[in-house]
Structure formats: structure tokens, C-alpha cells
PDB file of C-alpha atoms and ligand atoms in Angstrom:
ATOM      1  CA  MET A  24     -33.462   6.752  47.819  1.00 49.00           C
ATOM      2  CA  SER A  25     -29.719   7.186  48.049  1.00 52.00           C
ATOM      3  CA  ASP A  26     -29.263   3.690  49.417  1.00 56.00           C
ATOM      4  CA  ARG A  27     -31.195   2.159  46.669  1.00 56.00           C
ATOM      5  CA  ARG A  28     -29.220   4.089  44.137  1.00 57.00           C
ATOM      6  CA  ARG A  29     -26.016   2.772  45.613  1.00 61.00           C
ATOM      7  CA  LEU A  30     -27.175  -0.765  45.310  1.00 63.00           C
ATOM      8  CA  SER A  31     -28.507  -0.561  41.763  1.00 64.00           C
ATOM      9  CA  LEU A  32     -26.601  -1.844  38.829  1.00 71.00           C
ATOM     10  CA  GLY A  33     -27.293   1.223  36.757  1.00 82.00           C
ATOM     11  CA  ILE A  34     -24.554   2.976  34.851  1.00 84.00           C
ATOM     12  CA  ASP A  35     -22.900   5.923  36.517  1.00 88.00           C
ATOM     13  CA  ARG A  36     -23.770   9.253  35.090  1.00 90.00           C
ATOM     14  CA  PHE A  37     -20.191  10.197  34.206  1.00 92.00           C
ATOM     15  CA  GLU A  38     -19.464   6.771  32.775  1.00 92.00           C
ATOM     16  CA  ARG A  39     -22.619   6.989  30.618  1.00 92.00           C
ATOM     17  CA  ASN A  40     -21.617  10.412  29.375  1.00 94.00           C
ATOM     18  CA  TRP A  41     -18.199   9.312  28.403  1.00 95.00           C
ATOM     19  CA  MET A  42     -19.746   6.282  26.542  1.00 94.00           C
ATOM     20  CA  LEU A  43     -21.866   8.781  24.681  1.00 95.00           C
ATOM     21  CA  VAL A  44     -18.839  10.914  23.824  1.00 97.00           C
ATOM     22  CA  SER A  45     -16.942   7.864  22.466  1.00 97.00           C
ATOM     23  CA  LEU A  46     -19.979   6.833  20.441  1.00 97.00           C
ATOM     24  CA  VAL A  47     -20.331  10.325  19.006  1.00 98.00           C
ATOM     25  CA  VAL A  48     -16.640  10.435  18.128  1.00 98.00           C
ATOM     26  CA  LEU A  49     -16.935   7.007  16.377  1.00 97.00           C
ATOM     27  CA  VAL A  50     -19.958   8.203  14.338  1.00 98.00           C
ATOM     28  CA  VAL A  51     -18.145  11.404  13.377  1.00 98.00           C
ATOM     29  CA  PHE A  52     -15.098   9.416  12.258  1.00 97.00           C
ATOM     30  CA  ALA A  53     -17.113   6.918  10.185  1.00 96.00           C
ATOM     31  CA  ALA A  54     -19.092   9.781   8.606  1.00 96.00           C
ATOM     32  CA  ALA A  55     -15.858  11.528   7.709  1.00 94.00           C
ATOM     33  CA  VAL A  56     -14.475   8.404   6.174  1.00 92.00           C
ATOM     34  CA  ALA A  57     -17.754   7.711   4.267  1.00 93.00           C
ATOM     35  CA  ILE A  58     -17.992  11.342   3.033  1.00 93.00           C
ATOM     36  CA  GLY A  59     -14.297  11.505   2.070  1.00 89.00           C
ATOM     37  CA  SER A  60     -14.509   8.307  -0.031  1.00 87.00           C
ATOM     38  CA  LEU A  61     -17.975   8.566  -1.479  1.00 89.00           C
ATOM     39  CA  VAL A  62     -18.418  12.331  -1.941  1.00 87.00           C
ATOM     40  CA  SER A  63     -14.944  13.777  -2.114  1.00 82.00           C
ATOM     41  CA  GLY A  64     -13.380  10.817  -3.880  1.00 79.00           C
ATOM     42  CA  PHE A  65     -10.515  10.269  -1.529  1.00 76.00           C
ATOM     43  CA  GLY A  66      -8.905   6.796  -1.958  1.00 70.00           C
ATOM     44  CA  LEU A  67      -5.688   4.896  -1.470  1.00 67.00           C
ATOM     45  CA  PRO A  68      -2.721   6.753  -2.783  1.00 64.00           C
ATOM     46  CA  GLY A  69      -1.349   5.727  -6.206  1.00 70.00           C
ATOM     47  CA  VAL A  70      -4.345   3.571  -7.292  1.00 71.00           C
ATOM     48  CA  HIS A  71      -4.100   3.374 -10.994  1.00 76.00           C
ATOM     49  CA  SER A  72      -6.724   0.973 -12.178  1.00 84.00           C
ATOM     50  CA  ARG A  73      -8.279  -2.384 -11.400  1.00 86.00           C
ATOM     51  CA  VAL A  74      -7.508  -5.786 -12.706  1.00 88.00           C
ATOM     52  CA  ASP A  75      -8.701  -9.364 -12.260  1.00 89.00           C
ATOM     53  CA  PRO A  76      -6.095 -11.034  -9.876  1.00 88.00           C
ATOM     54  CA  ARG A  77      -7.002 -14.469 -11.389  1.00 90.00           C
ATOM     55  CA  THR A  78      -6.006 -13.479 -14.907  1.00 89.00           C
ATOM     56  CA  VAL A  79      -3.596 -10.640 -14.439  1.00 88.00           C
ATOM     57  CA  ALA A  80      -0.572 -12.888 -14.614  1.00 88.00           C
ATOM     58  CA  SER A  81      -1.654 -14.392 -18.037  1.00 89.00           C
ATOM     59  CA  GLU A  82      -3.048 -11.427 -19.924  1.00 87.00           C
ATOM     60  CA  GLY A  83      -2.235  -7.764 -20.374  1.00 87.00           C
ATOM     61  CA  GLU A  84       0.893  -5.948 -19.325  1.00 89.00           C
ATOM     62  CA  PHE A  85       1.559  -8.039 -16.247  1.00 92.00           C
ATOM     63  CA  ALA A  86       1.754 -11.247 -18.306  1.00 92.00           C
ATOM     64  CA  ASN A  87       5.198 -10.021 -19.221  1.00 92.00           C
ATOM     65  CA  PRO A  88       6.326  -8.020 -16.300  1.00 94.00           C
ATOM     66  CA  GLY A  89       9.431  -5.974 -16.444  1.00 94.00           C
ATOM     67  CA  LEU A  90      10.833  -2.690 -17.774  1.00 96.00           C
ATOM     68  CA  ARG A  91       9.563  -0.875 -20.853  1.00 95.00           C
ATOM     69  CA  GLU A  92      11.269   2.157 -22.331  1.00 95.00           C
ATOM     70  CA  ILE A  93       8.689   4.665 -23.392  1.00 95.00           C
ATOM     71  CA  GLY A  94      11.030   7.603 -24.278  1.00 94.00           C
ATOM     72  CA  PRO A  95      14.522   8.962 -23.596  1.00 93.00           C
ATOM     73  CA  GLY A  96      15.131   8.415 -19.918  1.00 93.00           C
ATOM     74  CA  GLU A  97      11.522   7.409 -19.253  1.00 97.00           C
ATOM     75  CA  TYR A  98      10.522   3.882 -18.246  1.00 97.00           C
ATOM     76  CA  GLN A  99       7.501   2.009 -17.029  1.00 97.00           C
ATOM     77  CA  ALA A 100       8.161  -0.972 -14.760  1.00 97.00           C
ATOM     78  CA  TYR A 101       5.446  -3.610 -14.313  1.00 96.00           C
ATOM     79  CA  LEU A 102       5.934  -5.654 -11.143  1.00 96.00           C
ATOM     80  CA  LEU A 103       3.842  -8.661 -10.201  1.00 96.00           C
ATOM     81  CA  SER A 104       3.895  -9.573  -6.554  1.00 96.00           C
ATOM     82  CA  ARG A 105       3.129 -12.960  -5.294  1.00 95.00           C
ATOM     83  CA  GLN A 106       3.997 -14.947  -2.109  1.00 95.00           C
ATOM     84  CA  PHE A 107       7.024 -14.396  -1.813  1.00 95.00           C
ATOM     85  CA  VAL A 108       8.645 -12.720  -4.820  1.00 96.00           C
ATOM     86  CA  PHE A 109       8.475  -9.660  -6.991  1.00 97.00           C
ATOM     87  CA  GLU A 110       8.592 -10.408 -10.638  1.00 96.00           C
ATOM     88  CA  PRO A 111      11.073  -9.242 -11.790  1.00 96.00           C
ATOM     89  CA  ARG A 112      13.331  -8.997  -8.763  1.00 96.00           C
ATOM     90  CA  GLU A 113      15.768  -6.699 -10.508  1.00 97.00           C
ATOM     91  CA  ILE A 114      15.394  -3.683 -12.694  1.00 96.00           C
ATOM     92  CA  ALA A 115      18.321  -1.796 -14.277  1.00 96.00           C
ATOM     93  CA  VAL A 116      18.023   1.745 -15.591  1.00 96.00           C
ATOM     94  CA  PRO A 117      20.688   4.355 -16.508  1.00 96.00           C
ATOM     95  CA  VAL A 118      21.206   7.270 -14.117  1.00 96.00           C
ATOM     96  CA  GLY A 119      18.798  10.145 -14.496  1.00 95.00           C
ATOM     97  CA  SER A 120      15.937   7.864 -15.577  1.00 96.00           C
ATOM     98  CA  THR A 121      12.356   8.380 -14.443  1.00 97.00           C
ATOM     99  CA  VAL A 122      10.577   5.097 -13.725  1.00 97.00           C
ATOM    100  CA  THR A 123       6.852   4.764 -13.259  1.00 96.00           C
ATOM    101  CA  PHE A 124       6.171   1.603 -11.299  1.00 96.00           C
ATOM    102  CA  TYR A 125       3.012  -0.378 -11.757  1.00 96.00           C
ATOM    103  CA  VAL A 126       2.484  -3.000  -9.107  1.00 96.00           C
ATOM    104  CA  THR A 127      -0.195  -5.573  -8.489  1.00 95.00           C
ATOM    105  CA  SER A 128      -0.614  -8.746  -6.589  1.00 95.00           C
ATOM    106  CA  VAL A 129      -2.033 -12.204  -7.624  1.00 95.00           C
ATOM    107  CA  ASP A 130      -2.656 -13.472  -4.090  1.00 94.00           C
ATOM    108  CA  VAL A 131      -2.615 -11.479  -0.891  1.00 95.00           C
ATOM    109  CA  GLN A 132      -1.807  -7.895   0.155  1.00 96.00           C
ATOM    110  CA  HIS A 133       1.765  -6.876  -0.242  1.00 97.00           C
ATOM    111  CA  GLY A 134       3.654  -3.598  -0.025  1.00 96.00           C
ATOM    112  CA  MET A 135       6.494  -2.093  -2.023  1.00 96.00           C
ATOM    113  CA  LYS A 136       8.890   0.401  -0.713  1.00 97.00           C
ATOM    114  CA  ILE A 137      12.008   1.430  -2.553  1.00 97.00           C
ATOM    115  CA  GLN A 138      14.781   2.826  -0.435  1.00 96.00           C
ATOM    116  CA  ASP A 139      15.662   6.503  -0.826  1.00 94.00           C
ATOM    117  CA  THR A 140      12.661   7.231  -3.111  1.00 94.00           C
ATOM    118  CA  ASN A 141       9.104   8.316  -2.563  1.00 91.00           C
ATOM    119  CA  VAL A 142       7.882   4.918  -3.811  1.00 93.00           C
ATOM    120  CA  ASN A 143       5.931   3.283  -0.924  1.00 93.00           C
ATOM    121  CA  LEU A 144       2.870   1.462  -2.153  1.00 93.00           C
ATOM    122  CA  GLN A 145       0.191  -0.760  -0.834  1.00 93.00           C
ATOM    123  CA  VAL A 146      -0.088  -3.725  -3.260  1.00 94.00           C
ATOM    124  CA  ILE A 147      -3.655  -5.058  -3.237  1.00 92.00           C
ATOM    125  CA  PRO A 148      -4.942  -7.936  -5.339  1.00 94.00           C
ATOM    126  CA  GLY A 149      -7.339  -6.474  -7.981  1.00 92.00           C
ATOM    127  CA  HIS A 150      -5.616  -3.070  -7.904  1.00 92.00           C
ATOM    128  CA  VAL A 151      -2.735  -1.589  -9.857  1.00 93.00           C
ATOM    129  CA  SER A 152      -0.749   0.780  -7.694  1.00 93.00           C
ATOM    130  CA  THR A 153       1.494   3.297  -9.333  1.00 93.00           C
ATOM    131  CA  LEU A 154       4.107   5.897  -8.359  1.00 93.00           C
ATOM    132  CA  SER A 155       7.159   7.438 -10.280  1.00 94.00           C
ATOM    133  CA  ALA A 156      10.601   8.034  -9.081  1.00 96.00           C
ATOM    134  CA  THR A 157      13.639   9.740 -10.723  1.00 96.00           C
ATOM    135  CA  PHE A 158      16.888   8.148 -10.020  1.00 97.00           C
ATOM    136  CA  ASP A 159      19.518  10.884 -10.087  1.00 95.00           C
ATOM    137  CA  ARG A 160      22.369   9.015  -8.314  1.00 95.00           C
ATOM    138  CA  PRO A 161      23.879   5.799  -9.413  1.00 96.00           C
ATOM    139  CA  GLY A 162      23.731   2.885  -7.106  1.00 96.00           C
ATOM    140  CA  ILE A 163      21.583   0.139  -5.826  1.00 97.00           C
ATOM    141  CA  TYR A 164      18.120   0.848  -4.470  1.00 97.00           C
ATOM    142  CA  PRO A 165      16.704  -2.100  -2.602  1.00 98.00           C
ATOM    143  CA  PHE A 166      12.952  -2.590  -2.413  1.00 97.00           C
ATOM    144  CA  ILE A 167      11.099  -4.661   0.113  1.00 97.00           C
ATOM    145  CA  CYS A 168       7.658  -5.939   0.759  1.00 97.00           C
ATOM    146  CA  THR A 169       6.205  -3.782   3.636  1.00 96.00           C
ATOM    147  CA  GLU A 170       3.112  -5.885   4.390  1.00 96.00           C
ATOM    148  CA  PHE A 171       3.294  -9.126   6.306  1.00 96.00           C
ATOM    149  CA  CYS A 172       2.136 -11.554   3.639  1.00 96.00           C
ATOM    150  CA  GLY A 173       2.977 -14.906   5.073  1.00 95.00           C
ATOM    151  CA  LEU A 174       5.961 -17.056   6.337  1.00 95.00           C
ATOM    152  CA  GLY A 175       8.252 -16.061   3.472  1.00 96.00           C
ATOM    153  CA  HIS A 176       7.527 -12.360   3.816  1.00 97.00           C
ATOM    154  CA  GLN A 177      11.044 -11.428   4.987  1.00 96.00           C
ATOM    155  CA  GLY A 178      12.475 -12.899   1.805  1.00 96.00           C
ATOM    156  CA  MET A 179      10.314 -10.736  -0.399  1.00 97.00           C
ATOM    157  CA  PHE A 180      12.660  -8.085  -1.900  1.00 97.00           C
ATOM    158  CA  GLY A 181      14.496  -6.889  -4.988  1.00 97.00           C
ATOM    159  CA  GLN A 182      16.548  -4.017  -6.219  1.00 97.00           C
ATOM    160  CA  VAL A 183      16.603  -1.235  -8.787  1.00 97.00           C
ATOM    161  CA  ILE A 184      20.104  -0.871 -10.199  1.00 97.00           C
ATOM    162  CA  VAL A 185      20.859   2.616 -11.410  1.00 97.00           C
ATOM    163  CA  GLU A 186      23.826   2.469 -13.648  1.00 95.00           C
ATOM    164  CA  GLU A 187      26.363   5.127 -14.457  1.00 92.00           C
ATOM    165  CA  THR A 188      26.292   6.062 -18.099  1.00 82.00           C
ATOM    166  CA  GLY A 189      29.563   6.282 -19.925  1.00 68.00           C
TER     167      GLY A 189
HETATM  168 CU1  CUA B  12       4.877  -9.708   0.354  1.00 58.39          CU
HETATM  169 CU2  CUA B  12       5.355  -9.321   2.631  1.00 58.39          CU
END
């Protein structure tokens, strides 16, 4: 009996148990993700709305990307990302401004991270991602694409210029 067992190609008891444990863990994780997104409504941070990536560059707010002043010290910045630029590449606001960024992509997945701020977005075609930042110190705040988006990825950057007010 014991000899036959040793020669069989059956799975070891401990190995089988551990396979079972990993399977249970995977099922629990998948269930947690499914329940989180479908029942509790968890999603990507900063998702604002959906757009059609084929037309977003020609109609709506992103047809004319850039800065809009919506009140004293309050701005909206619409940024269109494509391989391998942000449009516009440069935004200038007076010190103390609060800027809400709306960013989308016309092609592949990009990212947008503005140095020294909380703005760190996934930029996904079809989605508008949004986050706000208040710029209390004058200076240059570079932003970069944080998602490898192709051969020109490393050249995809821009800057927010926060100007001292006289
Ligand atoms: Cu866009 Cu990397």
C-alpha cells in the first residue's frame, strides 16, 4: 500500500491543501473587489464623468483645453492627454489659486502627477479624471505622465507656473 502510494502521481496532501488555500484566497479577493465595485460603489479615485475618446478633442470642454477662471482665485484646467503631450503643456495661475484639473486621454492610458501637490491621476480614455489643488507658494510645479504610454513617454510633461502677485 505504502509502496504504491509512493509511486503514484497523486498530489501530496499538504500541497493539495495549500492549493485549496490559495484558491479560497483568490475567490475571497475577487468577491471583495466585485462587492466593493458593484454594491458599495468603490471606483477609481477622481473619476468625474465619461466621454467618447473619439470625439472628446473636437466637441465639449476638451475641444478648447486650457484654463478657465470660474471665480476669484478659482480655476478649472482642462487637459487633454495624447501620445506624447499634455494640451496645454503650461498653465499659469496667481499664487493662492485653487485649480480643479479635468484630464482625459484620446488614445491610451496616461497618468498625471503634479509635483508637491495631491494631484496624481490615472488618465484613461473615455473617463474624465479630476482633482483639485491649492497653490499657496509661488514657483514652478512640474507635472509628468506616470503611466508608460509608449516610446515617447519620458517626454510627456508640463508645468504649472504659480505667479507671485504684485
Ligand atoms: Cu503618457 Cu506616459
